[in-house]
Short mmCIF file of C-alpha atoms in Angstrom, two decimals:
data_model
loop_
_atom_site.label_atom_id
_atom_site.label_comp_id
_atom_site.label_asym_id
_atom_site.label_seq_id
_atom_site.Cartn_x
_atom_site.Cartn_y
_atom_site.Cartn_z
CA GLN A 1 -44.84 199.61 107.14
CA VAL A 2 -47.74 197.25 106.41
CA GLN A 3 -46.85 193.76 107.27
CA LEU A 4 -47.65 190.46 108.84
CA VAL A 5 -44.65 188.83 110.60
CA GLU A 6 -44.64 185.17 111.54
CA SER A 7 -42.46 183.85 114.28
CA GLY A 8 -42.05 180.70 116.30
CA GLY A 9 -40.82 178.30 113.74
CA GLY A 10 -37.93 175.98 114.34
CA LEU A 11 -36.76 172.35 114.62
CA VAL A 12 -38.96 170.03 116.62
CA LYS A 13 -39.05 166.32 117.06
CA PRO A 14 -41.85 164.13 115.83
CA GLY A 15 -44.67 164.17 118.34
CA GLY A 16 -43.65 167.55 119.65
CA SER A 17 -45.44 170.84 119.72
CA LEU A 18 -44.76 174.34 118.48
CA ARG A 19 -46.75 177.61 118.62
CA LEU A 20 -46.51 180.04 115.64
CA SER A 21 -47.44 183.66 115.99
CA CYS A 22 -48.44 186.18 113.37
CA SER A 23 -48.07 189.75 114.38
CA ALA A 24 -49.57 192.62 112.22
CA SER A 25 -48.06 196.02 112.01
CA GLY A 26 -49.22 199.01 110.10
CA LEU A 27 -52.56 197.24 109.50
CA SER A 28 -55.42 195.85 111.70
CA ILE A 29 -56.58 192.28 111.58
CA THR A 30 -59.60 192.94 113.92
CA ASP A 31 -62.32 192.95 111.29
CA TYR A 32 -60.81 190.26 109.10
CA TYR A 33 -60.77 186.53 108.64
CA MET A 34 -57.19 185.24 109.02
CA THR A 35 -55.75 182.09 107.43
CA TRP A 36 -52.77 179.81 107.84
CA ILE A 37 -51.26 178.29 104.69
CA ARG A 38 -48.12 176.20 104.28
CA ARG A 39 -45.78 175.14 101.65
CA ALA A 40 -43.71 171.91 102.15
CA PRO A 41 -40.43 171.48 100.44
CA GLY A 42 -40.95 170.58 96.87
CA LYS A 43 -44.73 170.80 97.09
CA GLY A 44 -47.37 173.34 96.53
CA LEU A 45 -49.42 175.61 98.76
CA GLU A 46 -51.78 173.99 101.24
CA TRP A 47 -54.59 175.87 103.00
CA LEU A 48 -54.69 174.88 106.69
CA ALA A 49 -57.27 176.83 108.65
CA TYR A 50 -59.08 180.09 109.02
CA ILE A 51 -60.68 182.00 111.86
CA ASN A 52 -63.26 184.69 111.58
CA SER A 53 -62.89 188.22 113.18
CA GLY A 54 -64.51 187.18 116.41
CA GLY A 55 -62.74 183.93 116.74
CA ARG A 56 -65.91 181.83 116.86
CA THR A 57 -65.92 180.55 113.26
CA ILE A 58 -63.01 178.18 112.64
CA TYR A 59 -62.31 175.53 110.04
CA TYR A 60 -59.37 173.21 109.50
CA ALA A 61 -58.09 171.12 106.66
CA ASP A 62 -58.33 167.42 107.38
CA SER A 63 -54.56 167.08 107.48
CA VAL A 64 -54.35 169.15 110.63
CA ARG A 65 -57.74 168.91 112.27
CA GLY A 66 -57.42 167.59 115.88
CA ARG A 67 -53.72 168.42 116.05
CA PHE A 68 -53.57 172.23 115.27
CA ILE A 69 -55.46 175.11 116.85
CA ILE A 70 -55.86 178.41 115.32
CA SER A 71 -56.57 181.41 117.59
CA ARG A 72 -56.34 185.14 117.64
CA ASP A 73 -56.00 188.05 119.95
CA ASN A 74 -57.49 191.12 118.36
CA ALA A 75 -56.16 193.35 121.21
CA LYS A 76 -52.62 192.33 120.37
CA ASN A 77 -53.41 192.34 116.60
CA SER A 78 -52.08 188.82 116.41
CA LEU A 79 -52.90 185.43 115.13
CA TYR A 80 -51.62 182.04 116.43
CA LEU A 81 -51.30 178.42 115.40
CA GLN A 82 -50.74 175.88 118.11
CA MET A 83 -49.35 172.71 116.51
CA ASN A 84 -49.37 169.49 118.45
CA SER A 85 -48.44 165.92 117.62
CA LEU A 86 -46.19 167.13 114.85
CA ARG A 87 -45.23 164.77 112.09
CA ASP A 88 -42.45 164.69 109.47
CA GLU A 89 -44.95 165.70 106.83
CA ASP A 90 -45.70 168.95 108.81
CA THR A 91 -42.33 170.22 107.71
CA ALA A 92 -42.98 173.36 105.71
CA VAL A 93 -42.85 177.14 105.55
CA TYR A 94 -45.98 178.44 107.26
CA TYR A 95 -47.63 181.62 106.16
CA CYS A 96 -50.28 183.69 107.79
CA ALA A 97 -52.53 185.81 105.51
CA ARG A 98 -55.27 188.35 106.01
CA ASP A 99 -58.45 187.62 104.03
CA ASP A 100 -60.05 190.74 102.56
CA TYR A 101 -63.86 190.68 102.64
CA LEU A 102 -63.86 193.32 99.96
CA LEU A 103 -62.15 190.89 97.63
CA SER A 104 -64.42 187.99 98.33
CA GLY A 105 -62.16 186.66 101.05
CA ALA A 106 -58.91 186.60 98.97
CA SER A 107 -55.73 186.42 100.95
CA ALA A 108 -54.44 189.81 99.90
CA ILE A 109 -51.74 190.28 102.60
CA TRP A 110 -49.23 187.56 103.47
CA GLY A 111 -46.43 187.23 105.94
CA GLN A 112 -42.90 186.29 104.98
CA GLY A 113 -43.34 182.79 106.36
CA THR A 114 -41.67 180.88 109.22
CA MET A 115 -39.97 177.50 108.70
CA VAL A 116 -41.03 174.52 110.71
CA THR A 117 -38.81 171.36 110.47
CA VAL A 118 -40.09 168.17 112.14
CA SER A 119 -37.19 165.69 112.39
CA SER A 120 -35.61 163.39 114.92
CA ASP B 1 -62.86 167.95 99.19
CA VAL B 2 -62.77 169.91 95.90
CA VAL B 3 -59.91 168.79 93.81
CA MET B 4 -58.16 171.45 91.74
CA THR B 5 -56.10 170.31 88.78
CA GLN B 6 -53.69 172.46 86.71
CA THR B 7 -52.07 171.98 83.27
CA PRO B 8 -49.44 172.19 82.43
CA LEU B 9 -47.31 171.72 85.58
CA SER B 10 -44.43 173.52 84.06
CA LEU B 11 -44.11 175.98 81.29
CA SER B 12 -40.99 177.51 79.59
CA VAL B 13 -41.80 180.63 77.61
CA SER B 14 -39.69 183.08 75.58
CA PRO B 15 -40.00 186.72 76.65
CA GLY B 16 -42.73 188.50 74.81
CA GLN B 17 -44.57 185.25 74.03
CA PRO B 18 -48.05 184.40 75.52
CA ALA B 19 -48.63 181.84 78.18
CA SER B 20 -51.75 180.10 79.34
CA ILE B 21 -52.47 177.96 82.42
CA SER B 22 -55.56 175.82 82.71
CA CYS B 23 -57.26 175.02 86.04
CA LYS B 24 -60.20 172.73 86.59
CA SER B 25 -62.32 172.08 89.73
CA SER B 26 -64.00 168.92 90.63
CA GLN B 27 -67.12 170.89 91.66
CA SER B 28 -68.78 174.06 90.45
CA LEU B 29 -67.26 177.27 91.90
CA LEU B 30 -70.31 179.37 90.86
CA HIS B 31 -72.26 180.53 93.88
CA ARG B 32 -75.82 181.51 93.86
CA ASP B 33 -74.73 185.16 94.51
CA GLY B 34 -73.40 185.10 90.89
CA LYS B 35 -69.68 185.19 91.90
CA THR B 36 -67.27 182.44 90.94
CA TYR B 37 -64.93 181.87 93.94
CA LEU B 38 -61.83 181.12 91.86
CA TYR B 39 -58.54 182.86 92.79
CA TRP B 40 -55.10 183.00 91.27
CA TYR B 41 -51.85 183.42 93.22
CA VAL B 42 -48.24 183.41 92.25
CA GLN B 43 -45.20 182.55 94.35
CA LYS B 44 -42.10 184.18 92.88
CA PRO B 45 -38.67 182.79 93.91
CA GLY B 46 -37.81 183.75 97.44
CA GLN B 47 -41.03 185.54 98.01
CA SER B 48 -44.30 184.90 99.72
CA PRO B 49 -47.33 184.09 97.55
CA GLN B 50 -49.18 187.07 96.16
CA LEU B 51 -52.73 187.51 94.99
CA LEU B 52 -53.34 188.00 91.24
CA PHE B 53 -57.08 187.52 90.64
CA TYR B 54 -60.17 187.08 92.79
CA ASP B 55 -63.74 186.27 91.84
CA LEU B 56 -62.37 184.57 88.66
CA SER B 57 -61.30 187.63 86.76
CA SER B 58 -61.05 190.61 89.05
CA ARG B 59 -57.45 191.79 88.89
CA PHE B 60 -55.84 192.67 92.14
CA SER B 61 -54.20 196.08 92.67
CA GLY B 62 -50.91 196.38 90.95
CA VAL B 63 -51.26 193.31 88.68
CA PRO B 64 -50.29 194.15 85.15
CA ASP B 65 -53.03 194.15 82.58
CA ARG B 66 -51.04 191.64 80.51
CA PHE B 67 -52.57 189.12 82.95
CA SER B 68 -56.09 187.97 82.54
CA GLY B 69 -58.37 185.49 84.32
CA SER B 70 -61.35 183.76 82.67
CA GLY B 71 -63.53 180.66 82.54
CA SER B 72 -66.72 179.45 84.26
CA VAL B 73 -68.17 176.96 86.59
CA THR B 74 -65.38 174.31 86.65
CA ASP B 75 -63.00 175.39 83.86
CA PHE B 76 -60.64 178.36 84.28
CA THR B 77 -57.64 180.00 82.58
CA LEU B 78 -54.88 182.32 83.47
CA LYS B 79 -53.36 184.06 80.57
CA ILE B 80 -50.29 186.22 80.20
CA SER B 81 -50.35 188.05 76.92
CA ARG B 82 -46.60 188.73 76.78
CA VAL B 83 -44.30 187.04 79.33
CA GLU B 84 -41.74 189.08 81.02
CA ALA B 85 -38.68 187.94 83.05
CA GLU B 86 -40.39 189.06 86.27
CA ASP B 87 -43.21 186.60 85.68
CA VAL B 88 -41.09 183.72 86.75
CA GLY B 89 -42.75 181.73 89.58
CA VAL B 90 -45.29 179.10 90.48
CA TYR B 91 -48.89 180.01 89.72
CA TYR B 92 -51.72 178.52 91.80
CA CYS B 93 -55.47 178.46 91.28
CA MET B 94 -57.51 178.21 94.41
CA GLN B 95 -61.15 177.83 95.28
CA ARG B 96 -62.87 179.46 98.32
CA LEU B 97 -66.41 178.23 97.82
CA HIS B 98 -66.29 174.76 99.41
CA LEU B 99 -64.61 173.99 102.71
CA PRO B 100 -61.84 173.11 103.11
CA PHE B 101 -60.49 175.55 100.58
CA THR B 102 -58.08 173.97 98.19
CA PHE B 103 -55.24 174.95 95.88
CA GLY B 104 -54.18 173.47 92.54
CA PRO B 105 -50.75 171.76 92.46
CA GLY B 106 -49.15 174.83 90.87
CA THR B 107 -47.62 175.53 87.48
CA LYS B 108 -44.05 176.57 87.31
CA VAL B 109 -43.33 179.31 84.71
CA GLU B 110 -39.82 179.67 83.48
CA ILE B 111 -38.29 181.90 80.94
CA LYS B 112 -36.48 180.34 77.99
#
């Protein structure tokens, strides 16, 4: 079955850290840009970060730059998001997505999402 | 950052009737390669977002042809020729030309 599966979400206190994982099965992420996107409760989608296939090209949204770190391990077919200095406003469902270069980078395959709740 | 705006923010449509969502970007999404880096996604209730269109008007695999994407430069439109019950969800436009990439606020489509 072709899928991306996120894990690592949960409840964390403000200022805390969490590491999300995105594991691919039935498909390879090796040659693809990968992206993290979130949706906060009652809000819309927010693009957070992407990483190129080799892991050298990375870009973050202003809202997470300096606090979140995107990384990947192609040997494990996995993507990660290290989230530090978490704030209440980081509460959201976090999705990983594979960006397809044949579709001009469109996020064509998405995971089911993992919920992160930041609360004291 | 490029600001994406959508109108309306909510839409209630009777089955079989057409629907149209407008999206505007604060900067041109036309690249010198001739492509327009405007995308449409929908998030249906309880599901992950899914791709509808890329490059402005290229329909993604499996998307019914009652959906169409059009527009140019900074003004874009998603149309549904005949809305069906399964089309309920929140529709987002998104630009992938200028970093950071940005989504519109979303348009919630409901069935009357």
